[in-house]
Coordinates of C-alpha atoms (C1' of nucleotides) in Angstrom, one line a residue:
Chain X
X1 CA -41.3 4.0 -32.3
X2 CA -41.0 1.8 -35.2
X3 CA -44.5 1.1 -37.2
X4 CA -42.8 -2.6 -38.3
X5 CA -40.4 -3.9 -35.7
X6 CA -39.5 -8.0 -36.0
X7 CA -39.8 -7.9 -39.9
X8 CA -36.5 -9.4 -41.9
X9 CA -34.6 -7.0 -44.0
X10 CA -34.9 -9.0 -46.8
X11 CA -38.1 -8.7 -46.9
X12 CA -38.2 -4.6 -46.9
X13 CA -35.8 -5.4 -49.6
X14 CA -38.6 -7.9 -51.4
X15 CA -41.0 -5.3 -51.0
X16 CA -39.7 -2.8 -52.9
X17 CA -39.4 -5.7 -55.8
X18 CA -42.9 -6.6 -55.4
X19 CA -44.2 -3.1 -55.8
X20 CA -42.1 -2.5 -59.2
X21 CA -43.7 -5.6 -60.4
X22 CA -47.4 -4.5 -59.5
X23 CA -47.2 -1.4 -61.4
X24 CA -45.6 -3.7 -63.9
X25 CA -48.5 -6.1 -63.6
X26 CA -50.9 -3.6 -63.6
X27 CA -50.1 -1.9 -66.6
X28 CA -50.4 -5.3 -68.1
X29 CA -54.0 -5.5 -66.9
X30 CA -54.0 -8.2 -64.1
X31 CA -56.5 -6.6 -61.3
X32 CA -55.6 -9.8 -59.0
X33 CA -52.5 -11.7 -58.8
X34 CA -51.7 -14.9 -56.9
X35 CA -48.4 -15.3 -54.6
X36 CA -46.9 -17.5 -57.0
X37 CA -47.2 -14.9 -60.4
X38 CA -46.0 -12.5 -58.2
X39 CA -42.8 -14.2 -57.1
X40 CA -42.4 -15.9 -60.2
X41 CA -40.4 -12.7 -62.2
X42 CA -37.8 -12.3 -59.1
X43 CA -37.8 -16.1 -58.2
X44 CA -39.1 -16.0 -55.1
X45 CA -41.0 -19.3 -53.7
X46 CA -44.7 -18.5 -53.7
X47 CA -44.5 -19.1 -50.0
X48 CA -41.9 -16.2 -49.2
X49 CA -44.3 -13.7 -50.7
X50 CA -46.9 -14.6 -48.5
X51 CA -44.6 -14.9 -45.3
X52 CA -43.5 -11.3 -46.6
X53 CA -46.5 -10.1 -47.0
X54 CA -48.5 -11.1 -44.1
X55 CA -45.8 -9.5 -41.7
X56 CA -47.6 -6.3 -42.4
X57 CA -51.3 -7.5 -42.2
X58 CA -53.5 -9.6 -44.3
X59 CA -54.2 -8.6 -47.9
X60 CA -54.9 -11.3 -49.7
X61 CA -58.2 -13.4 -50.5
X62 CA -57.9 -16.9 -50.3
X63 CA -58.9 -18.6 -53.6
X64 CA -58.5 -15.3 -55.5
X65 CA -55.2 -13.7 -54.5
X66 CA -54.3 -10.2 -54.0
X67 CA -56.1 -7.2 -55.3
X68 CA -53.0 -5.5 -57.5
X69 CA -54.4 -2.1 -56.9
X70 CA -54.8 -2.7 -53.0
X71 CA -51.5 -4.1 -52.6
X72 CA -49.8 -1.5 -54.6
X73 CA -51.3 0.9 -52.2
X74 CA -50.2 -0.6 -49.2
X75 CA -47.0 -1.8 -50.3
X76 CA -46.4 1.7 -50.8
X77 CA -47.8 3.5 -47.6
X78 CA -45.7 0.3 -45.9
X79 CA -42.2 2.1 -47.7
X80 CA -43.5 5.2 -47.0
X81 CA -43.5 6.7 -50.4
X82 CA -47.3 6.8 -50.5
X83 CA -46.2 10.7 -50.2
X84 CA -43.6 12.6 -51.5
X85 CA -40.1 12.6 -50.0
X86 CA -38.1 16.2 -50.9
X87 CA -34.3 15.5 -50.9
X88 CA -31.2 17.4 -51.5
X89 CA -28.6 16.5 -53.8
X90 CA -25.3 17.1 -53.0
X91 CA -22.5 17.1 -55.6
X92 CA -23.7 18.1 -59.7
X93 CA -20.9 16.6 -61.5
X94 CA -21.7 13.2 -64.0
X95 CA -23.5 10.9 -61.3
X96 CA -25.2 13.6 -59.8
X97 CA -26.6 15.0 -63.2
X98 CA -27.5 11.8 -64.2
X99 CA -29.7 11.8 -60.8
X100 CA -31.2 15.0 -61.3
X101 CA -32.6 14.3 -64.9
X102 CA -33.5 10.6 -64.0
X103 CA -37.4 10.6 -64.8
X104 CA -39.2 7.8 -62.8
X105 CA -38.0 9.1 -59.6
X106 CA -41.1 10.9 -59.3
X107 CA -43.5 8.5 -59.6
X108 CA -42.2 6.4 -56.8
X109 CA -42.5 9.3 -54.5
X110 CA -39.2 11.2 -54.8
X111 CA -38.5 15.0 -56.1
X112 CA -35.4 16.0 -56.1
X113 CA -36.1 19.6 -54.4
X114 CA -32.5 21.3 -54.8
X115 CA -28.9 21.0 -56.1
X116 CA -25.2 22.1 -54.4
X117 CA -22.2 21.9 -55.5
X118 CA -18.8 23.1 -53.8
X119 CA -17.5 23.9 -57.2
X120 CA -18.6 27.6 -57.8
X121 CA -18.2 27.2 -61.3
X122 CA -20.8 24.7 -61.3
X123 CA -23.1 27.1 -59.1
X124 CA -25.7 29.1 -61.1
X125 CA -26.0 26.9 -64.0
X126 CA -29.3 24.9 -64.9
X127 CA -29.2 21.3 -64.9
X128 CA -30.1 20.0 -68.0
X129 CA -33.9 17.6 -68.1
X130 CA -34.5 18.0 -64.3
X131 CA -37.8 20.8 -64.8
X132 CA -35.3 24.1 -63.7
X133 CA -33.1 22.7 -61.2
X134 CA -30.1 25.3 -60.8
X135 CA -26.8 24.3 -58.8
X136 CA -26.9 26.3 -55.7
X137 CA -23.7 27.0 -53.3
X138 CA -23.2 24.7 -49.9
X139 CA -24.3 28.3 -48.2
X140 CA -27.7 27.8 -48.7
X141 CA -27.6 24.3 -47.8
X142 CA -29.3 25.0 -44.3
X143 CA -32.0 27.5 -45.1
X144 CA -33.2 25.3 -48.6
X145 CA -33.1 22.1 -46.2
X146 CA -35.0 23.6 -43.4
X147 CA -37.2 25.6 -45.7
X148 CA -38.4 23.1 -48.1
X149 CA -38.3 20.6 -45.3
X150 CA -35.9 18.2 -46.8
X151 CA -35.4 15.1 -45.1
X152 CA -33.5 12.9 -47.0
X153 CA -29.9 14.2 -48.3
X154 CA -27.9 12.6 -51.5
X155 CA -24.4 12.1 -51.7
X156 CA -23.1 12.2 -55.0
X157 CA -19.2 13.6 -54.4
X158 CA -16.0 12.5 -54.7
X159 CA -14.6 10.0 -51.8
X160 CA -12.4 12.1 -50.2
X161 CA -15.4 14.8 -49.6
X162 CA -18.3 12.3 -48.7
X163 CA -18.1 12.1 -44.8
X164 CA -17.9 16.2 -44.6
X165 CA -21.0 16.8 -47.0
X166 CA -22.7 13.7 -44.8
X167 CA -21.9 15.5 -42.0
X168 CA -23.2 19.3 -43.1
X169 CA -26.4 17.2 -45.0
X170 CA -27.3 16.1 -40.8
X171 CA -26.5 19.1 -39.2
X172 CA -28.8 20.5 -42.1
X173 CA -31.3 18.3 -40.6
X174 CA -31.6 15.8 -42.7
X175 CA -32.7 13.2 -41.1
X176 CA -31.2 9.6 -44.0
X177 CA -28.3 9.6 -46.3
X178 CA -28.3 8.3 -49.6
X179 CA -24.7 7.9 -50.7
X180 CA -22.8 7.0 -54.0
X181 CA -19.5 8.1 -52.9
X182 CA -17.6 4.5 -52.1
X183 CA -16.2 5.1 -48.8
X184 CA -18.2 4.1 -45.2
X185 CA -19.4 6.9 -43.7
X186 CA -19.0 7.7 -39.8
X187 CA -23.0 8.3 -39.2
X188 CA -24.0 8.8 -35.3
X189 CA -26.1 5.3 -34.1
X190 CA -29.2 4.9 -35.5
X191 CA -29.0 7.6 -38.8
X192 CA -30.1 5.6 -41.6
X193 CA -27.9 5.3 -44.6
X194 CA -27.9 3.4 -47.8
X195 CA -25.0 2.8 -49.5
X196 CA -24.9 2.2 -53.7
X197 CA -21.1 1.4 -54.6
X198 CA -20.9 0.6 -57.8
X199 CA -17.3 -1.0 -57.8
X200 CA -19.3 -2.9 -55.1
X201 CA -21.6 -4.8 -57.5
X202 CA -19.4 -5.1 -60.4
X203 CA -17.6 -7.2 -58.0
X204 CA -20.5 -9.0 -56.7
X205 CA -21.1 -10.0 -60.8
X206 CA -17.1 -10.3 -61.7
X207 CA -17.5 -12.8 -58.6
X208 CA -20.2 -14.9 -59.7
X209 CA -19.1 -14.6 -63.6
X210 CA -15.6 -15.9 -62.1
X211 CA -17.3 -19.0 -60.7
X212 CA -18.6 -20.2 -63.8
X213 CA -15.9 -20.5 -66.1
X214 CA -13.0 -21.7 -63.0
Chain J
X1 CA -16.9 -25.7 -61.2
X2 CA -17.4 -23.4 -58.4
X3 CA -14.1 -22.4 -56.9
X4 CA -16.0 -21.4 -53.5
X5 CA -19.1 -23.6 -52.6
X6 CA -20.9 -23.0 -49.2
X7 CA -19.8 -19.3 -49.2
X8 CA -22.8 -17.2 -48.0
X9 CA -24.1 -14.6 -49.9
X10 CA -23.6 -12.1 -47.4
X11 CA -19.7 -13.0 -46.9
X12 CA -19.1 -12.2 -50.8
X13 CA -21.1 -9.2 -50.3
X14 CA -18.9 -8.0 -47.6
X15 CA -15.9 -8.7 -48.9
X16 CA -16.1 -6.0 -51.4
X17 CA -16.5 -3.7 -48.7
X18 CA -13.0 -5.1 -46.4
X19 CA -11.4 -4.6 -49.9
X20 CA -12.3 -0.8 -50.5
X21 CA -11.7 -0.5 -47.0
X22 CA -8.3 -1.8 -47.1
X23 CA -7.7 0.3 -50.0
X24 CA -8.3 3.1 -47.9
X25 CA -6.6 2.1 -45.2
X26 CA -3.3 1.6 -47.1
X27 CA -3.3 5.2 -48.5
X28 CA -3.8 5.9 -44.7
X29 CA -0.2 4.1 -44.1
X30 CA -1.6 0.8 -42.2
X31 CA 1.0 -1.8 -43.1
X32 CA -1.1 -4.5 -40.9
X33 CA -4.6 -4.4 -39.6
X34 CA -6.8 -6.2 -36.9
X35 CA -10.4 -7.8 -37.7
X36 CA -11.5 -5.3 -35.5
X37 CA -10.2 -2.3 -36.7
X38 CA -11.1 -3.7 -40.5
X39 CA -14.2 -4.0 -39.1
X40 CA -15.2 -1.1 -36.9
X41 CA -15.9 1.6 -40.2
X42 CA -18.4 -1.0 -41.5
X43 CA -20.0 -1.6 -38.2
X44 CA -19.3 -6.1 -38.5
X45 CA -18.4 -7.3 -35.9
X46 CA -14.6 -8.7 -35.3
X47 CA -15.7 -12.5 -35.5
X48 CA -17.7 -11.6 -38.5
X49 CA -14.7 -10.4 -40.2
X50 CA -12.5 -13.3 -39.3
X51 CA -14.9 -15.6 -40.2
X52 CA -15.7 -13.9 -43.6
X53 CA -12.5 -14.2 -44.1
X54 CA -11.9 -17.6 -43.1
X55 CA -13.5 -19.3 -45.8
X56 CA -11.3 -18.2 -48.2
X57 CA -8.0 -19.1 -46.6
X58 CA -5.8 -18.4 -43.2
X59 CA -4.4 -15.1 -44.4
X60 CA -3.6 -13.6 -40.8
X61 CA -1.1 -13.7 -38.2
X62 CA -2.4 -14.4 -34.7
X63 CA -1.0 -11.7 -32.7
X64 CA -0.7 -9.4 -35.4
X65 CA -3.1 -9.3 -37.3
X66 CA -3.7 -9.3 -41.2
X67 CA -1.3 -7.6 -43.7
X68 CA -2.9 -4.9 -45.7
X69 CA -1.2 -5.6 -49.1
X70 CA -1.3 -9.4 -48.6
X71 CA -4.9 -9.0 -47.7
X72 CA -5.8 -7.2 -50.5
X73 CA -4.3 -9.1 -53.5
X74 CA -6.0 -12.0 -51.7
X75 CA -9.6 -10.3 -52.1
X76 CA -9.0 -9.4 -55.8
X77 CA -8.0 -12.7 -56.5
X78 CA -11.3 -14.2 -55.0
X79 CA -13.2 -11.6 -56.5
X80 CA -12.2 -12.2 -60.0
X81 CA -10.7 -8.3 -60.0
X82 CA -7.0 -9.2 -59.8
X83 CA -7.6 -8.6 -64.3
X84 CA -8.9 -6.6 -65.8
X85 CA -12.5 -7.6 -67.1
X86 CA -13.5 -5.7 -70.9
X87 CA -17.6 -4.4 -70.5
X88 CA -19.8 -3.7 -72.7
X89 CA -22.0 -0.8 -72.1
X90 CA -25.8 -0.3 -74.0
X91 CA -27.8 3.0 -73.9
X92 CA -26.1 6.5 -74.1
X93 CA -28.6 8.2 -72.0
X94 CA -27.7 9.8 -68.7
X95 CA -27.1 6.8 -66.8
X96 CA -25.0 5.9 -69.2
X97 CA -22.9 8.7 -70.0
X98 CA -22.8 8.9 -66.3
X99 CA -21.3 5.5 -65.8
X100 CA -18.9 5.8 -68.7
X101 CA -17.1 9.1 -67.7
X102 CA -16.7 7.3 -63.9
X103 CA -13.3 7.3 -63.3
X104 CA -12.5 4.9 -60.3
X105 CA -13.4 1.9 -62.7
X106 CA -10.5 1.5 -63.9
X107 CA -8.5 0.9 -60.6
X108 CA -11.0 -1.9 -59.6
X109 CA -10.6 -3.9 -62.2
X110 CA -12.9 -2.9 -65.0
X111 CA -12.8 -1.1 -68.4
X112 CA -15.7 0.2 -70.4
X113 CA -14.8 -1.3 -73.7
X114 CA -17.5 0.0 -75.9
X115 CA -20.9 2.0 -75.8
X116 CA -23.7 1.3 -77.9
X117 CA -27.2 2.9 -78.6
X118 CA -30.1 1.9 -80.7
X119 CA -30.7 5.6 -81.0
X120 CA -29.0 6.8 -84.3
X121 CA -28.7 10.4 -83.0
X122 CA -26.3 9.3 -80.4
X123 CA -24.0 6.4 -82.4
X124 CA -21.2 8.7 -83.8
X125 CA -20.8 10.7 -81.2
X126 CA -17.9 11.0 -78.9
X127 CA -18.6 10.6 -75.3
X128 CA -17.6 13.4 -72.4
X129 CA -14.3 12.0 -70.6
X130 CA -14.8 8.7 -71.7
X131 CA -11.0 8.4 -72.9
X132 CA -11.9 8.5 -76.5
X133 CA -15.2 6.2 -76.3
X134 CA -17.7 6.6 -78.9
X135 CA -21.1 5.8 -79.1
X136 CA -21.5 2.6 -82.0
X137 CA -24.6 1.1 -83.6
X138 CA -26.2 -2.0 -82.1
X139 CA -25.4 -3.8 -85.3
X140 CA -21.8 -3.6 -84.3
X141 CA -22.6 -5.6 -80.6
X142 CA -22.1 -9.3 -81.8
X143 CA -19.0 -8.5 -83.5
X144 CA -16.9 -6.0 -81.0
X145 CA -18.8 -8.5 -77.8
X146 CA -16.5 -11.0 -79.8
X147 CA -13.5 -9.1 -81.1
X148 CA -12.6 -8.0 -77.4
X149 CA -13.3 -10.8 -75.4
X150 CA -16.3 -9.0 -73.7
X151 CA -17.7 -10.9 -71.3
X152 CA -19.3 -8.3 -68.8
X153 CA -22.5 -6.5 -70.6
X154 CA -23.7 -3.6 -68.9
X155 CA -27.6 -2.6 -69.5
X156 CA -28.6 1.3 -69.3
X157 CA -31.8 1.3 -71.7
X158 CA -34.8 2.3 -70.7
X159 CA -37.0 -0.4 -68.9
X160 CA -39.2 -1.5 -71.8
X161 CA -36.1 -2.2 -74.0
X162 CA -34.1 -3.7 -71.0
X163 CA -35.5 -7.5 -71.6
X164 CA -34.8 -7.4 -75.2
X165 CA -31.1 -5.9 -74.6
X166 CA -30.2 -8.4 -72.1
X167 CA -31.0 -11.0 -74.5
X168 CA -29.0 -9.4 -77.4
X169 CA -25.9 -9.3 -74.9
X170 CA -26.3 -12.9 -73.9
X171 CA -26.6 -13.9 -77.2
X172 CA -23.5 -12.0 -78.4
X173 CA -21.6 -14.0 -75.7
X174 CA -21.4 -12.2 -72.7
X175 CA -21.5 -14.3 -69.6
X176 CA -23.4 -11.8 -66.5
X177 CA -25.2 -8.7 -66.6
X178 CA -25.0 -5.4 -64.7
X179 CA -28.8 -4.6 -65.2
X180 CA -29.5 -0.9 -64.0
X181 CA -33.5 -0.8 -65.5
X182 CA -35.9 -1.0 -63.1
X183 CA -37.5 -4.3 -64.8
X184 CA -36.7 -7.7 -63.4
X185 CA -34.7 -9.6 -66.5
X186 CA -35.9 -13.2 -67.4
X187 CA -32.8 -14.8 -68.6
X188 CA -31.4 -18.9 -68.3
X189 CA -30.8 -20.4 -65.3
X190 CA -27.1 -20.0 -64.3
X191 CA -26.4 -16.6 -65.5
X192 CA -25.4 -13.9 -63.2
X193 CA -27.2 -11.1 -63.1
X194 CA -26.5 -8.4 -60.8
X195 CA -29.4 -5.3 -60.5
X196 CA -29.3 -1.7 -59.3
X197 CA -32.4 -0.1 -59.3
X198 CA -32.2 3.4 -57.6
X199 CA -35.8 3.5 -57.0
X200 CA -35.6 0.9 -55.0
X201 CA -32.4 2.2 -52.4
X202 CA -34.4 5.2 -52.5
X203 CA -37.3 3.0 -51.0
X204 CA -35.4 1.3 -48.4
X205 CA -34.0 4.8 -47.1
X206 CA -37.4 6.4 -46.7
X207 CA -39.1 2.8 -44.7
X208 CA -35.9 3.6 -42.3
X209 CA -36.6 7.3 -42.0
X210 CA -40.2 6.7 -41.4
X211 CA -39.5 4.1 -39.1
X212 CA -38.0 6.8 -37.2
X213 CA -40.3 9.0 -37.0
X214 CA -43.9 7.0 -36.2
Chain M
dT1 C1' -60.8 -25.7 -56.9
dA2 C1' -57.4 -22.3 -56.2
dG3 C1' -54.9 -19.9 -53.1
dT4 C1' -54.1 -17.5 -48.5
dG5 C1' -52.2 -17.4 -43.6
dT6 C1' -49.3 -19.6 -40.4
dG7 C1' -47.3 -22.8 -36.9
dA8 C1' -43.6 -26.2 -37.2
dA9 C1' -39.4 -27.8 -39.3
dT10 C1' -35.5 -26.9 -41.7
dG11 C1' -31.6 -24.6 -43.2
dG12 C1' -28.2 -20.5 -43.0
dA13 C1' -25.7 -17.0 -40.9
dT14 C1' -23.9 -14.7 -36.9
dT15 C1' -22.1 -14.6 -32.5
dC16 C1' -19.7 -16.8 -28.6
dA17 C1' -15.9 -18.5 -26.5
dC18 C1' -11.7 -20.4 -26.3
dA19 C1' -7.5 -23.1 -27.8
dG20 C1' -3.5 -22.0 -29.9
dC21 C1' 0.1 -18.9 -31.8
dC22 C1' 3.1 -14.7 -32.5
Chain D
dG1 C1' -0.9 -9.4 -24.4
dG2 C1' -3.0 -9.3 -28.5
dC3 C1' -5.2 -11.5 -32.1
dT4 C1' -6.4 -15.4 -35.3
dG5 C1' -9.1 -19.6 -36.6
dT6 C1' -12.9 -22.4 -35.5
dG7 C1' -16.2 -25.6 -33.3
dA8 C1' -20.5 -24.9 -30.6
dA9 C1' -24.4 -22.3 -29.6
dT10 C1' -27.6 -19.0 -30.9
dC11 C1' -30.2 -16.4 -33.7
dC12 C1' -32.6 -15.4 -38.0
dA13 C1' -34.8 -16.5 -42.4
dT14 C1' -36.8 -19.7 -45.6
dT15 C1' -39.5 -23.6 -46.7
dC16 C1' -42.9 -27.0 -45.7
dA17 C1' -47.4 -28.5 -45.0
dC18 C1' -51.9 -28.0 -44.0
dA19 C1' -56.2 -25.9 -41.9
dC20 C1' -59.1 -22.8 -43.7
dT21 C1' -61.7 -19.8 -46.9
dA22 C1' -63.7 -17.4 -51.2

DNA sequence: TAGTGTGAATGGATTCACAGCC
DNA sequence: GGCTGTGAATCCATTCACACTA
């Protein structure tokens, strides 16, 4: 039952880039912006906006542009964070800490709603800047996921432990994986997944960097 | 001087994934693997694979396949991650801390050379299984960016100082950035610039999940 | 006048299908 | 028999160009 079927990735992708720049562009001031300011900061032709934007429905003015606030609001309930996701973090060593006290997650529609950790000697303790979090044991996994109705699970462990926390994150009911461990992960058909590798995109800029100078 | 024209994007982008891939699959024993079987964990398709890799070079063996070792010198060397490349980190916060005790760096090819903060609290201090990394003044940037041949800078501020970092790094030599504020950097044409801006995976997880469920 | 929305045209990337090789 | 390398065909995404509107 998809709401937006037909519609490039890239420009889900774009999306999420145009609504950081709103907020940005709104905090400057600008109530209306045209497809060309918009597209200007991420280099994006003025025309791909609008193609972009007018797969979702028709939100600008002609002669005048968009309305920031408007498309702020609909870029967001388009993403879905017009409300607030609860996830579960899995794994409270140095990425995952870093997760848990990240501030700005909550304004995009993201709370980080409980902590685990295999380690027990991690379990128990508070996690530094993240408003009381304590690491809890992979036992409660099930009850905190169900019970706070957690639908999106993070995967912050080591390699060699990511596919069996993906695994016990789904059975949990999770229904999307977020995962920083750099291995693929064997998800049944049709679980979403997003991958962040970051080997992966120091080689993406080692690549490019490597192309200049050769 | 590009040393691969008419690559796509995407090809570039997967060939960081065949390469941790055949990482794992050597530590697994495989002494020779089929674009299909490279392929399968990743979900790309076996002509996708062998046409990736085609643009790079005839590196298999009809019949046989590809060899694992051959295979992956030959993706270091067209990454650029055959040497070693020297980074410089800026901002000491949690991302950053994070990012400099990440062991796994090392074996891909780069080495956080130095850390710097414009925060005089943190520039002295040593940071957390960092192998002996302390935090240094910004004042010291131009002159270590030169010293150690720096040519990777890595940004971990805070978005509003994120513009004005970039542009320090640039102008103390360093050739792409690794920018992981949520702010879209204006820099030259030409330069590489490679972002990672968690609220944005984030958004792309939760469209998926609420494509699922609508 | 300034700027959207959108069919048509172009340009890229993926998949197909098969000749050729081990 | 199994598997690569690659032109040809298909599919997808971007850009163009312009009718239309505030």
């Amino acid at each position: 039952m998809p709401r937006y079927a037909h519609v490039p990735g890239p420009t889900i992708r774009r999306l999420s880039l145009y609504l950081r720049q709103l907020e940005s562009l709104r905090a400057d001031g600008h109530a209306t912006i045209s497809s060309q300011q918009l597209g200007k900061a991420l280099r994006v032709t003025d025309a791909q906006v609008r193609k972009d934007l007018a797969y979702f429905g028709q939100f600008g003015r002609p002669g005048l542009g968009y309305r920031v606030d408007e498309l702020i609001e609909q870029a967001r309930l388009i993403l879905g964070t017009n409300r607030v996701w609860a996830t579960a973090l899995v794994g409270a060593g140095n990425l995952g800490r870093a997760l848990a006290a990240y501030r700005g997650f909550a304004g995009r529609g993201f709370r980080i709603a409980a902590v685990f950790d295999t380690n027990l000697s991690f379990v128990g303790r508070p996690l530094p800047q993240s408003a009381g979090l304590v690491v809890r044991p992979m036992s409660e996994l099930s009850s905190v996921i169900a019970g706070e109705q957690i639908r999106i699970g993070i995967v912050a462990v080591p390699a060699a432990e990511a596919q069996v926390t993906a695994e016990r994150l789904l059975s949990a009911g999770v229904l999307g994986l977020l995962n920083f461990a750099p291995v693929a992960l064997d998800t049944p058909p049709g679980v979403p997944v997003v991958s962040v590798d970051l080997a992966v995109h120091f080689e993406q800029l080692a690549f490019q960097v490597a192309e200049l100078s050769s």
